[in-house]
Amino acid sequence: MTQEYQNLIGGRWTPARDGRRFERENPATGEPTGSYPRSGPDDVRDAVCAAQDAAAAWRRTPAPRRGEILFRAAEILVREKERFARELTGEMGKVIKEARGDVQEAIDMTYYMAGEGRRSFGQTTPSELPDKFAMSVRAPVGVVGCITPWNFPMAIPSWKIMPALVTGNTVVFKPSQYAPKSACNLVKTLEDAGIPPGVINLVFGEGAEVGATLVEHPAVSLISFTGSNAVGRRIAMQGAELGKPVSLEMGGRNAIIVMDDADIPLALDGVIWSAFGTTGQRCTAASRVIVQAGVYDEFAERLVQRAERLRLGNGLDERTEVGPVVNTDQLHKIDAYMAVGRDEGATLACGGATTNVGDLGRGYFFQPTVFTDAKPQMRIAQEEIFGPVTALIKVGSLEEAIAVNNGVPYGLSSSIYTRDVNRAFRAVEGIDTGLVYVNAGTIGAEVHLPFGGTRGTGNGHREAGTAALDTFTEWKTVYIDYSGRLQKAQIDSE
Ligand code: UN1
């Protein structure tokens, strides 16, 4: 029988009020992986209430104590890493090595934010007046709603939940319905680490019901969302109307630039990893490769050879290099882009179809695909496909490469392969994305540096690093006048 999972509300694992459920299946095999509450607005309201009730005591808990709970959670994640990784692969498909990396990223973030319990520095600065002291401290915002996608089901929730908790907020967490077990594992870990009831609440269900209620709820002070641009924009508009800050992370259309003087084998490794790792289902995936004319033909040929050899399969098999895509909708969406690319005049150099050879027939597999002769304005070079598909674009110069790189609606990650340090620095300066890599692919951000993007990717916020603390706290500026008399800033100091 399929195992039944529950919401966590106010420290109690409970079904949806009206008893509805949904099932998730393994995208590699079609087998059921669990049954989850299909929650409705009432469940969200219960969770928000629980988070509100827990807020006062949690914000008064000294930050180092909050950090210790996170530290214990990180220790549990370390112990359970293999099991969590296997369950993660089983429900969203990424290959097991990468699933371990996903859990590791959550471990890294949890340790990192545990340390913030003893930092969370503010400023002290001299006042312009005598006998007056000035400082700034961080204050929690209150109840935070975290809405997360399926492609990094451990890492991305940890980017939101850990900084929110350590800075004294309480959380209502709505994970993707395509990776619910990992969400459960993460929340259970926090519970086992000793997080008080109501401080973290978990509500499973669909965006239209659960997510929407969370965004609109007046007691939710902040929404942190990672997902599609369409949903993110809607949340931003609602947030503006309700006067509610929202932090958005909404995908990319990232490129690797390969210059004539690049180390070609290294660049090939970088493209294969960045385009087809996680089956291309990373916001940071290299879905475009901008290649200088002098090496274009050779690069295209060698890339196609490598892509054709990639081994598709169940991610739990250690030999598998590319797992399934997450669901049938994604499979159809990716498939539909094949015709779009061909109609626009790009050449389908390899892949281009779903595959159901042998066991693959039970899952959602799409062949690693390379389009050559793509032009910068084609839809296959502009729109986020989110699958194992990359498009090669030929350019003449570094300036043109940078212009093409920047000429998309998104601005998350970019990379350049060159041996010329001057070119590398010129690219770093000219590229308009939140992340830039030199002689490395577009994926692989580390947790202690800011993560996020420009233009259609974000709305000015960054996750990870100390930048995350700015999202989850308000600055409180404190002046203490110990002169015993009325002192007037800007006036008495003349
Ligand atoms: C994402 O795809 O949204 O830099 C996150 C990377 C990973 C995180 C990706 N550390 O590719």
XYZ file of C-alpha atoms and ligand atoms in Angstrom:
505
model
C 0.000 0.000 0.000
C 1.192 3.522 -0.736
C 2.508 5.205 2.362
C 0.366 8.084 3.607
C 2.019 11.334 4.630
C 0.445 14.245 6.518
C 0.664 17.986 6.882
C 2.473 19.354 9.923
C 0.384 22.029 11.621
C 1.146 23.353 15.084
C 3.360 20.360 15.837
C 0.737 17.764 14.813
C 0.896 15.575 11.735
C -2.585 15.798 10.343
C -4.539 15.073 7.151
C -6.299 17.750 5.120
C -9.505 18.861 6.848
C -11.682 17.483 4.067
C -9.625 14.305 3.746
C -8.630 14.792 0.105
C -5.304 13.286 -1.018
C -3.059 13.123 -4.057
C -0.492 10.549 -5.099
C 2.978 11.088 -6.432
C 4.671 8.581 -8.712
C 8.295 7.832 -9.553
C 8.994 9.563 -12.881
C 11.401 6.797 -13.906
C 9.021 3.900 -13.297
C 5.511 5.222 -12.816
C 5.300 3.462 -9.434
C 3.524 5.304 -6.597
C 5.880 6.896 -4.069
C 3.411 8.218 -1.520
C 0.037 9.731 -0.816
C -0.217 13.309 0.506
C -2.920 15.637 1.775
C -4.452 17.702 -0.981
C -4.957 20.642 1.303
C -7.368 23.488 0.870
C -7.614 27.069 2.133
C -8.752 25.989 5.604
C -5.633 23.911 6.114
C -3.497 26.885 5.136
C -5.384 29.114 7.563
C -4.817 26.578 10.358
C -1.108 26.510 9.546
C -0.844 30.306 9.504
C -2.660 30.454 12.852
C -0.218 27.927 14.298
C 2.718 29.935 12.952
C 1.280 33.121 14.468
C 0.801 31.444 17.846
C 4.383 30.241 17.857
C 5.868 33.545 16.684
C 6.202 35.473 19.968
C 8.104 32.762 21.840
C 10.333 31.955 18.852
C 11.365 35.538 18.245
C 12.256 35.808 21.941
C 14.330 32.626 21.822
C 17.960 33.819 21.724
C 19.319 33.547 18.181
C 22.253 31.315 19.263
C 19.698 28.827 20.666
C 17.784 28.919 17.387
C 21.066 28.315 15.620
C 21.772 25.276 17.788
C 18.520 23.664 16.683
C 19.582 24.211 13.079
C 22.981 22.763 13.857
C 21.347 19.622 15.235
C 19.166 19.459 12.120
C 22.291 19.610 9.953
C 23.772 16.705 11.936
C 20.638 14.647 11.315
C 20.733 15.494 7.598
C 24.312 14.231 7.486
C 23.269 10.944 9.092
C 20.258 10.499 6.827
C 21.890 11.792 3.653
C 21.836 8.516 1.743
C 18.230 7.652 2.558
C 17.023 11.170 1.790
C 18.964 11.175 -1.486
C 17.451 7.876 -2.586
C 13.949 9.033 -1.731
C 14.594 12.279 -3.582
C 15.685 10.445 -6.732
C 12.665 8.178 -6.384
C 10.212 11.042 -6.459
C 11.696 13.571 -8.895
C 14.153 11.557 -10.933
C 17.562 13.237 -10.730
C 20.486 10.822 -10.719
C 21.590 9.614 -7.319
C 24.953 11.442 -7.306
C 23.118 14.696 -7.874
C 20.477 13.814 -5.299
C 23.295 13.438 -2.771
C 24.476 16.871 -3.890
C 20.976 18.269 -3.356
C 20.885 16.943 0.211
C 24.466 18.166 0.710
C 23.435 21.653 -0.343
C 20.730 21.551 2.347
C 23.345 20.366 4.861
C 25.691 23.190 3.875
C 22.947 25.778 4.144
C 21.733 24.476 7.489
C 25.231 24.583 9.046
C 25.847 27.982 7.505
C 22.620 29.473 8.848
C 23.161 27.773 12.231
C 26.299 29.925 12.446
C 24.248 33.040 11.751
C 22.647 32.450 15.154
C 25.856 33.859 16.631
C 26.428 36.486 13.940
C 23.484 38.254 12.308
C 25.617 41.351 12.676
C 24.201 44.825 12.681
C 26.082 48.110 12.719
C 27.176 50.477 15.430
C 28.284 53.903 14.388
C 29.037 57.242 16.049
C 26.141 59.630 16.387
C 26.436 63.199 15.131
C 25.409 64.335 18.612
C 27.245 63.904 21.921
C 25.981 61.398 24.497
C 24.038 59.498 21.903
C 24.526 55.960 20.680
C 23.418 54.574 17.309
C 23.077 51.008 16.095
C 21.065 48.774 13.803
C 19.756 45.306 14.603
C 17.901 42.743 12.531
C 14.308 41.934 13.468
C 12.221 39.036 12.143
C 9.375 39.908 9.779
C 6.861 37.499 11.364
C 5.199 34.595 9.547
C 6.954 33.671 6.308
C 5.366 31.677 3.462
C 7.852 29.527 1.519
C 6.744 28.170 -1.863
C 9.253 25.884 -3.543
C 9.738 23.891 -6.757
C 10.506 20.227 -7.344
C 13.905 20.471 -9.012
C 15.940 20.989 -5.813
C 13.517 19.597 -3.254
C 15.975 19.678 -0.344
C 18.309 22.509 -1.292
C 15.843 25.224 -2.271
C 13.534 24.811 0.747
C 16.616 24.980 2.976
C 17.665 28.266 1.324
C 14.387 29.753 2.496
C 13.495 27.943 5.695
C 16.901 28.042 7.415
C 17.545 31.798 7.154
C 13.885 32.465 8.000
C 14.099 30.365 11.167
C 17.462 31.485 12.451
C 16.416 35.125 12.215
C 13.343 34.422 14.341
C 10.496 34.012 11.861
C 7.953 31.218 11.876
C 7.228 29.440 8.616
C 4.440 27.926 6.568
C 6.029 25.789 3.881
C 4.227 24.763 0.695
C 6.432 22.406 -1.353
C 5.851 21.272 -4.912
C 3.429 18.382 -5.264
C 6.071 16.664 -7.416
C 8.599 16.351 -4.594
C 6.591 16.093 -1.383
C 8.560 13.354 0.363
C 11.744 15.404 0.433
C 9.820 18.280 1.988
C 8.542 15.899 4.613
C 12.074 14.637 5.273
C 13.390 18.169 5.725
C 10.615 19.229 8.071
C 10.785 15.988 10.074
C 14.505 16.652 10.488
C 13.784 20.047 12.026
C 11.181 18.465 14.284
C 13.657 15.801 15.414
C 16.218 18.535 16.050
C 13.833 20.098 18.573
C 12.081 22.916 16.731
C 9.084 23.976 18.862
C 5.563 23.178 17.593
C 4.166 25.721 15.141
C 7.540 27.245 14.254
C 7.625 25.267 10.998
C 4.388 24.135 9.391
C 4.077 22.049 6.256
C 1.053 22.138 3.965
C 0.923 19.911 0.899
C -1.244 20.650 -2.090
C -1.556 22.627 -5.271
C -0.365 26.127 -5.991
C -3.815 27.356 -7.006
C -5.282 26.390 -3.632
C -2.518 26.280 -1.049
C -0.043 28.743 -2.551
C -2.683 31.305 -3.424
C -4.221 31.250 0.073
C -0.781 31.631 1.621
C 0.036 34.638 -0.547
C -3.258 36.362 0.267
C -3.355 35.630 3.988
C -3.028 38.929 5.899
C -1.009 37.321 8.711
C 1.709 36.156 6.313
C 4.253 38.969 6.260
C 6.534 37.774 3.470
C 6.462 35.316 0.595
C 9.617 33.631 -0.656
C 8.942 31.899 -3.960
C 10.986 29.899 -6.450
C 9.234 28.730 -9.594
C 7.940 29.872 -12.943
C 8.004 33.422 -14.178
C 4.239 33.428 -14.780
C 3.392 32.451 -11.197
C 6.116 34.674 -9.753
C 4.782 37.733 -11.525
C 1.280 37.019 -10.276
C 2.590 36.748 -6.722
C 4.491 40.017 -7.181
C 1.320 41.781 -8.304
C -0.666 40.387 -5.391
C 2.157 41.319 -3.050
C 2.128 44.891 -4.365
C -1.609 45.138 -3.854
C -1.447 43.716 -0.340
C 1.680 45.664 0.622
C 3.510 42.402 1.221
C 7.173 41.925 0.337
C 7.888 39.007 -1.954
C 11.237 37.492 -2.835
C 11.189 35.792 -6.221
C 13.462 33.386 -8.059
C 12.061 32.625 -11.504
C 14.290 30.703 -13.805
C 16.839 31.459 -16.449
C 17.963 31.169 -20.030
C 21.615 30.769 -19.281
C 24.465 30.609 -21.737
C 27.999 29.345 -21.882
C 30.262 31.402 -24.123
C 33.048 29.436 -25.799
C 35.761 31.640 -27.313
C 38.182 30.568 -30.045
C 41.016 30.404 -27.513
C 39.105 28.210 -25.030
C 40.334 24.907 -23.654
C 37.861 22.943 -25.788
C 37.781 19.642 -23.848
C 37.217 21.610 -20.641
C 34.448 23.637 -22.282
C 32.824 20.444 -23.559
C 32.815 18.989 -20.065
C 31.257 22.212 -18.788
C 28.518 22.236 -21.426
C 27.633 18.557 -21.022
C 27.389 18.983 -17.252
C 25.513 22.277 -17.333
C 23.099 21.416 -20.162
C 22.234 17.834 -19.274
C 22.937 17.566 -15.536
C 19.638 17.266 -13.635
C 18.174 16.492 -17.094
C 18.444 20.206 -17.839
C 15.935 20.952 -15.105
C 17.960 23.537 -13.235
C 17.219 27.246 -13.234
C 20.950 27.532 -13.827
C 21.123 25.035 -16.736
C 23.048 26.052 -19.855
C 20.283 26.010 -22.420
C 22.346 28.088 -24.868
C 25.932 27.743 -25.991
C 27.379 30.787 -27.712
C 30.388 29.682 -29.733
C 32.897 31.841 -31.581
C 33.073 31.101 -35.304
C 36.638 29.756 -35.342
C 35.768 26.742 -33.178
C 32.060 26.464 -33.887
C 32.057 23.474 -36.264
C 34.518 21.430 -34.238
C 32.736 22.239 -30.997
C 29.305 21.367 -32.391
C 30.526 18.034 -33.726
C 32.227 17.009 -30.514
C 29.311 18.142 -28.367
C 26.837 16.104 -30.399
C 29.068 13.022 -30.117
C 29.207 13.404 -26.360
C 25.475 14.099 -25.991
C 24.558 11.027 -28.037
C 26.583 8.821 -25.719
C 24.918 9.951 -22.490
C 23.278 7.060 -20.714
C 19.600 7.565 -19.884
C 17.937 5.601 -17.142
C 16.612 5.310 -13.642
C 18.571 7.721 -11.471
C 18.996 5.083 -8.774
C 21.298 3.146 -11.094
C 24.768 4.579 -10.381
C 25.682 4.280 -14.066
C 22.851 6.525 -15.245
C 23.978 9.928 -16.485
C 20.612 11.473 -17.358
C 17.400 10.687 -15.483
C 13.781 11.231 -16.518
C 12.028 14.581 -16.635
C 9.652 15.228 -13.790
C 6.215 14.553 -15.288
C 4.225 14.091 -18.490
C 3.398 17.784 -18.810
C 7.091 18.606 -18.921
C 7.709 15.777 -21.358
C 5.076 17.151 -23.729
C 6.244 20.704 -23.338
C 9.831 19.752 -24.222
C 8.640 17.646 -27.123
C 6.586 20.535 -28.492
C 9.719 22.713 -28.628
C 11.280 20.292 -31.120
C 8.846 21.353 -33.819
C 9.226 24.983 -32.778
C 12.998 24.755 -33.255
C 12.765 23.027 -36.618
C 10.109 25.434 -37.900
C 12.313 28.352 -36.929
C 15.143 26.895 -39.007
C 17.466 25.467 -36.360
C 19.091 22.103 -37.049
C 18.206 19.251 -34.737
C 21.672 17.727 -34.450
C 20.880 14.975 -31.955
C 18.142 13.756 -29.641
C 14.801 15.428 -30.161
C 12.415 12.736 -29.028
C 10.963 10.966 -26.063
C 12.347 7.529 -25.607
C 10.770 4.291 -24.466
C 13.382 1.679 -25.179
C 12.965 -1.209 -22.712
C 12.410 -0.046 -19.132
C 12.485 3.578 -20.217
C 8.962 3.101 -21.565
C 7.590 3.245 -18.021
C 9.037 6.671 -17.278
C 9.263 10.183 -18.715
C 12.476 10.095 -20.691
C 13.631 12.592 -23.273
C 16.828 12.239 -25.260
C 19.617 14.756 -24.662
C 19.080 17.225 -27.475
C 21.331 19.671 -29.281
C 20.077 22.264 -31.748
C 22.736 23.826 -33.947
C 22.444 26.919 -36.188
C 20.174 28.562 -33.640
C 19.697 32.297 -33.860
C 19.533 34.513 -30.774
C 15.907 35.556 -31.314
C 14.480 32.090 -31.901
C 11.984 30.872 -29.336
C 14.224 27.881 -28.569
C 16.878 30.396 -27.539
C 14.590 32.779 -25.666
C 12.060 30.698 -23.738
C 12.764 28.497 -20.751
C 12.295 24.869 -21.867
C 13.514 23.236 -18.637
C 14.659 19.971 -20.138
C 17.729 18.294 -21.655
C 17.878 20.664 -24.595
C 20.552 23.150 -25.566
C 20.927 25.455 -28.555
C 24.201 26.453 -30.222
C 24.535 29.993 -31.516
C 27.476 31.141 -33.644
C 29.032 34.570 -32.988
C 31.991 36.516 -34.375
C 33.359 38.387 -31.382
C 33.338 38.712 -27.617
C 31.168 41.829 -27.871
C 28.602 39.942 -29.914
C 28.752 37.000 -27.489
C 28.037 39.287 -24.537
C 25.164 40.960 -26.393
C 23.621 37.578 -27.244
C 24.171 36.372 -23.698
C 22.310 39.407 -22.348
C 19.621 39.406 -25.027
C 17.085 37.220 -23.232
C 14.361 38.050 -20.729
C 16.182 36.282 -17.877
C 19.444 36.986 -16.049
C 20.458 34.159 -13.732
C 23.754 32.540 -14.730
C 26.419 32.830 -17.443
C 29.810 31.394 -18.176
C 32.747 32.084 -20.440
C 35.513 29.744 -21.511
C 38.641 31.611 -22.559
C 42.335 31.498 -21.725
C 42.669 35.252 -22.067
C 42.390 37.007 -18.725
C 41.519 40.326 -20.344
C 38.601 38.779 -22.210
C 37.458 37.018 -19.048
C 37.329 40.252 -17.077
C 35.651 42.118 -19.923
C 32.978 39.411 -19.976
C 32.508 39.515 -16.199
C 31.941 43.246 -16.487
C 29.661 43.165 -19.516
C 27.509 40.189 -18.610
C 24.208 41.079 -16.979
C 23.353 38.059 -14.845
C 23.417 37.418 -11.114
C 26.010 34.647 -11.428
C 29.027 34.601 -13.733
C 31.512 31.752 -14.098
C 34.889 31.778 -15.808
C 36.130 28.444 -17.148
C 33.364 26.570 -15.355
C 29.774 25.767 -16.369
C 26.659 27.712 -15.367
C 25.678 25.434 -12.479
C 27.195 24.813 -9.087
C 26.537 27.856 -6.917
C 27.736 27.573 -3.309
C 25.577 28.388 -0.304
C 27.626 31.156 1.291
C 27.451 33.518 -1.685
C 24.427 35.397 -2.988
C 22.262 33.439 -5.445
C 19.761 35.038 -7.782
C 19.372 36.962 -10.970
C 18.516 40.103 -12.836
C 15.589 40.993 -15.132
C 12.961 38.222 -15.492
C 14.797 35.980 -13.055
C 14.159 37.916 -9.900
C 12.910 41.064 -8.237
C 16.105 42.361 -6.715
C 16.458 39.893 -3.865
C 19.185 37.315 -3.427
C 19.049 34.005 -1.657
C 21.893 32.282 0.212
C 24.850 33.960 1.893
C 24.265 36.886 4.198
C 22.154 38.409 1.404
C 19.381 36.017 2.453
C 19.240 37.677 5.862
C 18.170 40.914 4.190
C 15.122 39.161 2.786
C 14.036 37.565 6.026
C 14.635 40.470 8.392
C 13.765 44.109 8.743
C 16.439 46.510 9.877
C 15.644 48.221 13.142
C 17.704 51.334 13.738
C 18.085 52.245 17.400
C 19.196 55.605 18.844
C 19.910 55.894 22.544
C 20.257 59.405 23.858
C 21.959 59.449 27.261
C 22.474 63.225 27.442
C 19.380 63.811 29.562
C 18.342 66.786 27.412
C 16.542 67.391 24.119
C 19.048 67.074 21.307
C 18.000 67.807 17.737
C 19.666 65.980 14.904
C 20.538 68.101 11.864
C 19.911 71.222 13.926
C 22.025 71.146 17.084
C 24.976 69.744 15.212
C 25.322 72.826 13.017
C 18.068 25.884 -9.247
O 18.145 25.259 -10.275
O 17.063 26.592 -9.024
O 23.932 26.365 -8.816
C 19.055 25.827 -8.152
C 23.274 25.331 -8.945
C 22.678 24.702 -7.708
C 21.347 25.276 -7.406
C 20.397 25.346 -8.563
N 23.568 24.877 -6.610
O 23.070 24.819 -10.021
